[in-house]
Amino acid sequence: VNHYPESSYDDLMAVVRAVRDELEKERLGAISSLSAAKDGLVERLQAKETELADWLHRKEPEPARSEEVLRNRARLKEAGIPFIPFYQAVDFRPEVPEELRGKIEEALATMGVLDALLIPAQCQEQIGASEKGAADRYLFPKFQLMTVDLANWLQPAVGGNAPVTPEEVDLILRSIMIEESPDLLYLTEEGRFGAGGVLKGKVSAVYQSKYIGVEARRRYREKVIAGLRGEIADLQAEIMQIDQEIDAQEEKGRQLAAEYTAFPGKEDLETAFATWRDSQLTLVNKEKEVAEKNARAETCYQRLKQTREELRELTVKVQLPANLAAFAGAEKSLEDYADTLRELETSHTKC
């Protein structure tokens, strides 16, 4: 605009369009990035909502299971073979501290015992060979006399409708040692575990009990549900923030379009330029007038200074204040004196 009218109106509009196009490109790029981010968040939100719905539908949490294990348990149900996972058949004795409960459950999970199946003794022969693509783990008692076993920490927790009896569960508990054994499955209070002297390991000791005991499963379910709800709320907030940013970019687009539409046409620009040019000329003239008046004021000021100096020299011996009122009074007194003198002279002449 500063080069108008040296540049043509078309040249000027080409610059304006280039700026508009660049801003529009940046705006559309921002919207594209925000939309992609939103799509990812929406996908995560839908997954979390599905997961929450699944947890709300579950009565109790269950350990993660492979497709092969799920297929085998479906086969057992179809065959009418009753079963119960180990973790559902037992509970901790009240005196077992929380830290030890975590070690016990982690060791049982690591060894594959936690979700292994207990089958009634009369049905064990019906298990047979698993079909291809099906897999699972089963627990069978190997009772040992005079040993320190898992029954010290766990107790049967099955009711009358359970597929196995409390006595059958107790036999399984007494088949797992709680001190190191070269021949049997064991786990210790320190978190060590092993099987037959061949397999040995140690737990992390940071695990919290989740599955053994109805109360533990209830707490774990509530914790997971609360966590999922928190994640969903966070994702919804992020999506809302992105929506607001997209809305801001859309508003910026509307403002950009409005500003481009409102840009002056050729005639408007010429009129504005003429007005600006007239204003510039008026400003120059006014500045010239101000300069002239300033010069005259300076001349008058110098004359005033000179007059004051001359007055000071003329009245240096006059005992009057140096102000207009005093000199006006003195002039009046002189005039009165002259009038009185003339009257006196006239009277004297008549005599």
Coordinates of C-alpha atoms in Angstrom, one line a residue:
V1 CA 0.0 0.0 0.0
N2 CA 2.9 2.4 0.7
H3 CA 3.9 2.1 -3.0
Y4 CA 0.5 3.1 -4.3
P5 CA 0.0 4.7 -6.8
E6 CA 3.5 3.9 -8.2
S7 CA 2.4 0.2 -8.3
S8 CA -0.8 -0.7 -10.0
Y9 CA -3.9 -1.8 -8.2
D10 CA -3.5 -5.3 -9.7
D11 CA 0.1 -5.5 -8.4
L12 CA -1.2 -4.4 -5.0
M13 CA -3.9 -7.1 -4.9
A14 CA -1.4 -9.8 -6.0
V15 CA 0.6 -9.0 -2.8
V16 CA -2.6 -9.1 -0.7
R17 CA -3.7 -12.4 -2.2
A18 CA -0.2 -13.9 -1.6
V19 CA -0.4 -13.0 2.1
R20 CA -3.9 -14.3 2.3
D21 CA -3.0 -17.6 0.6
E22 CA 0.0 -18.1 2.9
L23 CA -2.1 -17.5 6.1
E24 CA -4.8 -19.8 4.7
K25 CA -2.3 -22.5 4.1
E26 CA -1.0 -22.3 7.6
R27 CA -4.5 -22.4 9.0
L28 CA -5.5 -25.4 7.0
G29 CA -2.3 -27.2 8.0
A30 CA -3.0 -26.5 11.7
I31 CA -6.6 -27.8 11.3
S32 CA -5.3 -31.0 9.6
S33 CA -2.8 -31.7 12.4
L34 CA -5.4 -31.0 15.0
S35 CA -7.9 -33.3 13.3
A36 CA -5.4 -36.1 13.0
A37 CA -4.6 -35.7 16.7
K38 CA -8.3 -35.7 17.6
D39 CA -8.9 -38.9 15.5
G40 CA -6.2 -40.7 17.5
L41 CA -7.7 -39.5 20.8
V42 CA -11.2 -40.5 19.7
E43 CA -9.9 -44.0 18.8
R44 CA -8.3 -44.3 22.2
L45 CA -11.4 -43.0 23.9
Q46 CA -13.6 -45.6 22.1
A47 CA -11.2 -48.4 23.1
K48 CA -11.3 -47.2 26.8
E49 CA -15.0 -46.9 26.7
T50 CA -15.3 -50.5 25.4
E51 CA -12.9 -51.7 28.0
L52 CA -14.9 -49.9 30.7
A53 CA -18.1 -51.4 29.5
D54 CA -16.4 -54.9 29.6
W55 CA -15.3 -54.3 33.2
L56 CA -18.7 -53.1 34.3
H57 CA -20.2 -56.2 32.7
R58 CA -17.8 -58.5 34.5
K59 CA -18.8 -59.7 38.0
E60 CA -15.2 -60.3 38.9
P61 CA -11.8 -59.7 37.2
E62 CA -10.0 -62.6 35.6
P63 CA -6.3 -63.2 34.8
A64 CA -5.4 -62.7 31.1
R65 CA -5.8 -65.9 29.1
S66 CA -4.6 -66.9 25.7
E67 CA -6.9 -68.0 22.9
E68 CA -5.7 -71.5 23.4
V69 CA -6.7 -71.5 27.1
L70 CA -10.1 -70.0 26.3
R71 CA -10.7 -72.6 23.6
N72 CA -9.9 -75.4 26.0
R73 CA -12.2 -74.2 28.8
A74 CA -15.0 -73.8 26.2
R75 CA -14.3 -77.5 25.3
L76 CA -14.5 -78.6 28.9
K77 CA -17.9 -76.8 29.3
E78 CA -19.2 -78.4 26.2
A79 CA -18.1 -81.8 27.5
G80 CA -19.8 -81.2 30.9
I81 CA -16.6 -81.4 32.8
P82 CA -16.7 -79.1 35.9
F83 CA -13.7 -77.0 36.8
I84 CA -12.7 -74.0 38.9
P85 CA -9.5 -71.9 38.6
F86 CA -7.2 -72.2 41.6
Y87 CA -7.5 -68.5 42.6
Q88 CA -11.3 -68.8 42.9
A89 CA -11.1 -71.9 45.1
V90 CA -8.9 -70.3 47.8
D91 CA -8.5 -67.3 50.1
F92 CA -5.8 -66.0 52.3
R93 CA -5.9 -66.7 56.0
P94 CA -6.8 -63.5 57.9
E95 CA -3.4 -63.2 59.6
V96 CA -1.4 -63.2 56.3
P97 CA 0.0 -59.6 55.8
E98 CA -0.7 -57.7 52.6
E99 CA 3.0 -57.7 51.5
L100 CA 3.2 -61.5 51.8
R101 CA -0.1 -61.9 50.0
G102 CA 1.4 -60.0 47.0
K103 CA 4.5 -62.3 47.0
I104 CA 2.4 -65.4 47.2
E105 CA 0.1 -64.5 44.4
E106 CA 2.9 -63.3 42.2
A107 CA 4.8 -66.5 42.7
L108 CA 1.7 -68.6 41.9
A109 CA 1.0 -66.5 38.8
T110 CA 4.6 -66.8 37.6
M111 CA 4.6 -70.6 38.0
G112 CA 1.3 -70.9 36.2
V113 CA -0.6 -72.1 39.3
L114 CA -2.8 -69.1 39.9
D115 CA -5.2 -69.7 37.0
A116 CA -4.6 -73.5 36.7
L117 CA -7.8 -75.7 36.9
L118 CA -9.0 -77.9 39.7
I119 CA -11.1 -80.8 38.4
P120 CA -13.2 -83.2 40.6
A121 CA -11.4 -86.4 41.2
Q122 CA -14.1 -88.4 39.5
C123 CA -13.9 -86.3 36.3
Q124 CA -10.1 -86.2 35.9
E125 CA -10.0 -89.2 33.6
Q126 CA -12.5 -87.4 31.3
I127 CA -10.0 -84.6 30.5
G128 CA -8.2 -86.7 27.9
A129 CA -5.8 -85.3 25.4
S130 CA -6.5 -81.6 24.5
E131 CA -7.5 -81.0 20.9
K132 CA -5.2 -79.2 18.6
G133 CA -5.2 -75.5 19.3
A134 CA -6.3 -75.9 22.9
A135 CA -4.1 -75.6 26.0
D136 CA -4.4 -75.4 29.7
R137 CA -2.9 -76.2 33.1
Y138 CA -4.3 -78.6 35.7
L139 CA -3.5 -79.1 39.4
F140 CA -3.4 -82.6 41.0
P141 CA -2.7 -83.3 44.6
K142 CA 0.6 -84.8 45.8
F143 CA 0.0 -84.9 49.5
Q144 CA 3.1 -84.9 51.8
L145 CA 3.0 -85.8 55.4
M146 CA 4.7 -83.7 58.1
T147 CA 5.6 -80.8 55.8
V148 CA 5.2 -77.0 55.9
D149 CA 2.8 -76.3 53.1
L150 CA 0.6 -73.6 51.5
A151 CA -2.2 -74.4 53.8
N152 CA -0.4 -72.3 56.4
W153 CA -1.2 -69.2 54.3
L154 CA -4.3 -70.2 52.2
Q155 CA -7.5 -71.9 53.0
P156 CA -10.3 -73.4 50.8
A157 CA -13.0 -70.9 49.8
V158 CA -15.5 -73.1 47.9
G159 CA -19.2 -73.4 48.7
G160 CA -21.6 -76.2 48.3
N161 CA -22.2 -75.5 44.6
A162 CA -18.5 -75.5 43.7
P163 CA -17.2 -78.3 41.4
V164 CA -14.7 -79.4 44.0
T165 CA -14.9 -79.9 47.7
P166 CA -13.0 -78.0 50.4
E167 CA -11.1 -81.2 51.1
E168 CA -9.9 -81.5 47.5
V169 CA -8.8 -77.9 47.6
D170 CA -7.0 -78.5 50.9
L171 CA -5.1 -81.5 49.3
I172 CA -3.8 -79.2 46.6
L173 CA -2.7 -76.6 49.1
R174 CA -0.8 -79.3 51.1
S175 CA 0.9 -80.3 47.9
I176 CA 2.7 -77.0 47.6
M177 CA 5.5 -76.3 50.0
I178 CA 6.4 -73.0 51.6
E179 CA 10.1 -73.8 52.1
E180 CA 12.6 -74.8 49.5
S181 CA 12.2 -78.4 48.3
P182 CA 14.4 -80.3 45.8
D183 CA 11.4 -82.5 44.7
L184 CA 8.2 -80.5 45.0
L185 CA 6.6 -77.2 43.9
Y186 CA 7.4 -74.5 46.5
L187 CA 7.3 -70.8 47.3
T188 CA 8.8 -69.1 50.3
E189 CA 8.0 -66.1 52.5
E190 CA 11.0 -64.2 50.9
G191 CA 9.4 -64.6 47.4
R192 CA 11.5 -67.5 46.1
F193 CA 9.9 -70.3 44.2
G194 CA 10.8 -73.4 42.3
A195 CA 9.7 -76.8 41.0
G196 CA 11.4 -80.1 41.4
G197 CA 14.9 -78.6 41.8
V198 CA 14.9 -77.7 38.1
L199 CA 13.1 -74.4 38.0
K200 CA 13.9 -71.6 40.4
G201 CA 13.0 -68.0 40.6
K202 CA 12.2 -64.9 42.7
V203 CA 9.3 -62.5 42.6
S204 CA 9.5 -58.7 42.4
A205 CA 7.9 -58.1 45.8
V206 CA 6.0 -55.1 44.4
Y207 CA 3.0 -57.0 43.2
Q208 CA -0.3 -56.4 44.9
S209 CA -2.8 -59.3 45.3
K210 CA -5.7 -59.0 42.8
Y211 CA -7.3 -62.4 42.3
I212 CA -7.1 -64.5 45.5
G213 CA -10.0 -63.7 47.7
V214 CA -13.4 -62.1 46.9
E215 CA -12.4 -58.8 48.6
A216 CA -9.2 -58.5 46.7
R217 CA -11.0 -59.1 43.4
R218 CA -13.6 -56.5 44.3
R219 CA -10.9 -53.9 45.2
Y220 CA -9.0 -54.6 42.0
R221 CA -12.2 -54.3 39.9
E222 CA -13.1 -51.0 41.5
K223 CA -9.5 -49.7 41.0
V224 CA -9.5 -50.7 37.3
I225 CA -12.9 -49.1 36.7
A226 CA -11.9 -45.9 38.5
G227 CA -8.7 -45.8 36.5
L228 CA -10.5 -46.3 33.2
R229 CA -13.0 -43.5 34.1
G230 CA -10.2 -41.2 34.9
E231 CA -8.5 -42.0 31.6
I232 CA -11.8 -41.4 29.7
A233 CA -12.3 -38.1 31.4
D234 CA -8.7 -37.0 30.5
L235 CA -9.2 -38.1 26.9
Q236 CA -12.6 -36.2 26.7
A237 CA -10.9 -33.1 28.1
E238 CA -8.1 -33.4 25.5
I239 CA -10.7 -33.8 22.7
M240 CA -12.6 -30.8 23.9
Q241 CA -9.4 -28.7 24.0
I242 CA -8.6 -29.7 20.4
D243 CA -12.2 -28.9 19.3
Q244 CA -11.7 -25.4 20.8
E245 CA -8.5 -25.0 18.9
I246 CA -10.1 -26.2 15.7
D247 CA -13.0 -23.7 16.3
A248 CA -10.4 -20.9 16.8
Q249 CA -8.8 -21.8 13.5
E250 CA -12.2 -21.8 11.8
E251 CA -12.9 -18.3 13.3
K252 CA -9.5 -17.2 12.1
G253 CA -10.5 -18.4 8.6
R254 CA -13.8 -16.4 8.7
Q255 CA -11.9 -13.3 9.9
L256 CA -9.4 -13.7 7.1
A257 CA -12.1 -14.0 4.5
A258 CA -13.9 -11.0 5.9
E259 CA -10.8 -8.9 5.9
Y260 CA -10.0 -9.9 2.3
T261 CA -13.6 -9.1 1.3
A262 CA -13.4 -5.7 3.1
F263 CA -10.1 -4.7 1.4
P264 CA -10.8 -1.5 -0.6
G265 CA -11.6 -1.6 -4.3
K266 CA -9.7 0.4 -6.8
E267 CA -12.1 3.4 -6.6
D268 CA -12.1 3.3 -2.8
L269 CA -8.4 3.1 -2.7
E270 CA -8.0 6.1 -5.1
T271 CA -10.4 8.1 -3.0
A272 CA -8.6 7.2 0.1
F273 CA -5.3 8.1 -1.5
A274 CA -6.7 11.5 -2.7
T275 CA -7.9 12.1 0.9
W276 CA -4.5 11.2 2.3
R277 CA -2.7 13.4 -0.3
D278 CA -5.0 16.4 0.6
S279 CA -4.4 15.7 4.2
Q280 CA -0.6 15.8 3.6
L281 CA -0.9 19.1 1.8
T282 CA -3.1 20.6 4.5
L283 CA -0.5 19.4 7.1
V284 CA 2.3 21.1 5.2
N285 CA 0.4 24.3 5.0
K286 CA -0.5 24.2 8.6
E287 CA 3.1 23.5 9.6
K288 CA 4.1 26.5 7.4
E289 CA 1.6 28.7 9.2
V290 CA 2.8 27.6 12.6
A291 CA 6.4 28.4 11.6
E292 CA 5.4 31.9 10.5
K293 CA 3.5 32.5 13.6
N294 CA 6.3 31.3 15.7
A295 CA 8.7 33.7 13.9
R296 CA 6.3 36.6 14.5
A297 CA 6.0 35.7 18.1
E298 CA 9.8 35.6 18.4
T299 CA 10.0 39.0 16.8
C300 CA 7.4 40.5 19.2
Y301 CA 9.2 38.9 22.1
Q302 CA 12.5 40.5 21.2
R303 CA 10.8 43.9 20.8
L304 CA 9.2 43.4 24.2
K305 CA 12.6 42.7 25.7
Q306 CA 14.1 45.8 24.1
T307 CA 11.2 48.0 25.2
R308 CA 11.6 46.7 28.8
E309 CA 15.3 47.5 28.7
E310 CA 14.7 51.1 27.4
L311 CA 12.1 51.6 30.0
R312 CA 14.4 50.5 32.7
E313 CA 17.1 52.9 31.6
L314 CA 14.6 55.8 31.4
T315 CA 13.2 55.2 34.9
V316 CA 16.3 54.3 36.7
K317 CA 16.1 57.5 38.8
V318 CA 12.4 57.5 39.2
Q319 CA 11.2 56.3 42.6
L320 CA 8.3 54.4 41.3
P321 CA 7.6 50.7 41.2
A322 CA 8.3 49.3 37.7
N323 CA 4.7 48.4 36.8
L324 CA 2.0 49.9 34.6
A325 CA -0.3 50.9 37.4
A326 CA 2.3 53.0 39.2
F327 CA 3.3 54.8 36.0
A328 CA -0.4 55.4 35.1
G329 CA -1.0 56.9 38.5
A330 CA 2.1 59.1 38.1
E331 CA 0.8 60.3 34.7
K332 CA -2.5 61.1 36.2
S333 CA -0.9 63.1 39.0
L334 CA 1.2 65.1 36.5
E335 CA -1.9 65.9 34.5
D336 CA -3.7 67.0 37.6
Y337 CA -0.6 69.1 38.5
A338 CA -0.5 70.7 35.1
D339 CA -4.2 71.6 35.3
T340 CA -3.8 73.2 38.8
L341 CA -0.8 75.1 37.5
R342 CA -2.7 76.5 34.6
E343 CA -5.5 77.6 36.8
L344 CA -3.1 79.3 39.2
E345 CA -1.4 81.2 36.3
T346 CA -4.8 82.3 35.0
S347 CA -5.8 83.7 38.4
H348 CA -2.5 85.5 38.7
T349 CA -2.9 87.1 35.3
K350 CA -6.3 88.5 36.2
C351 CA -5.0 90.1 39.3

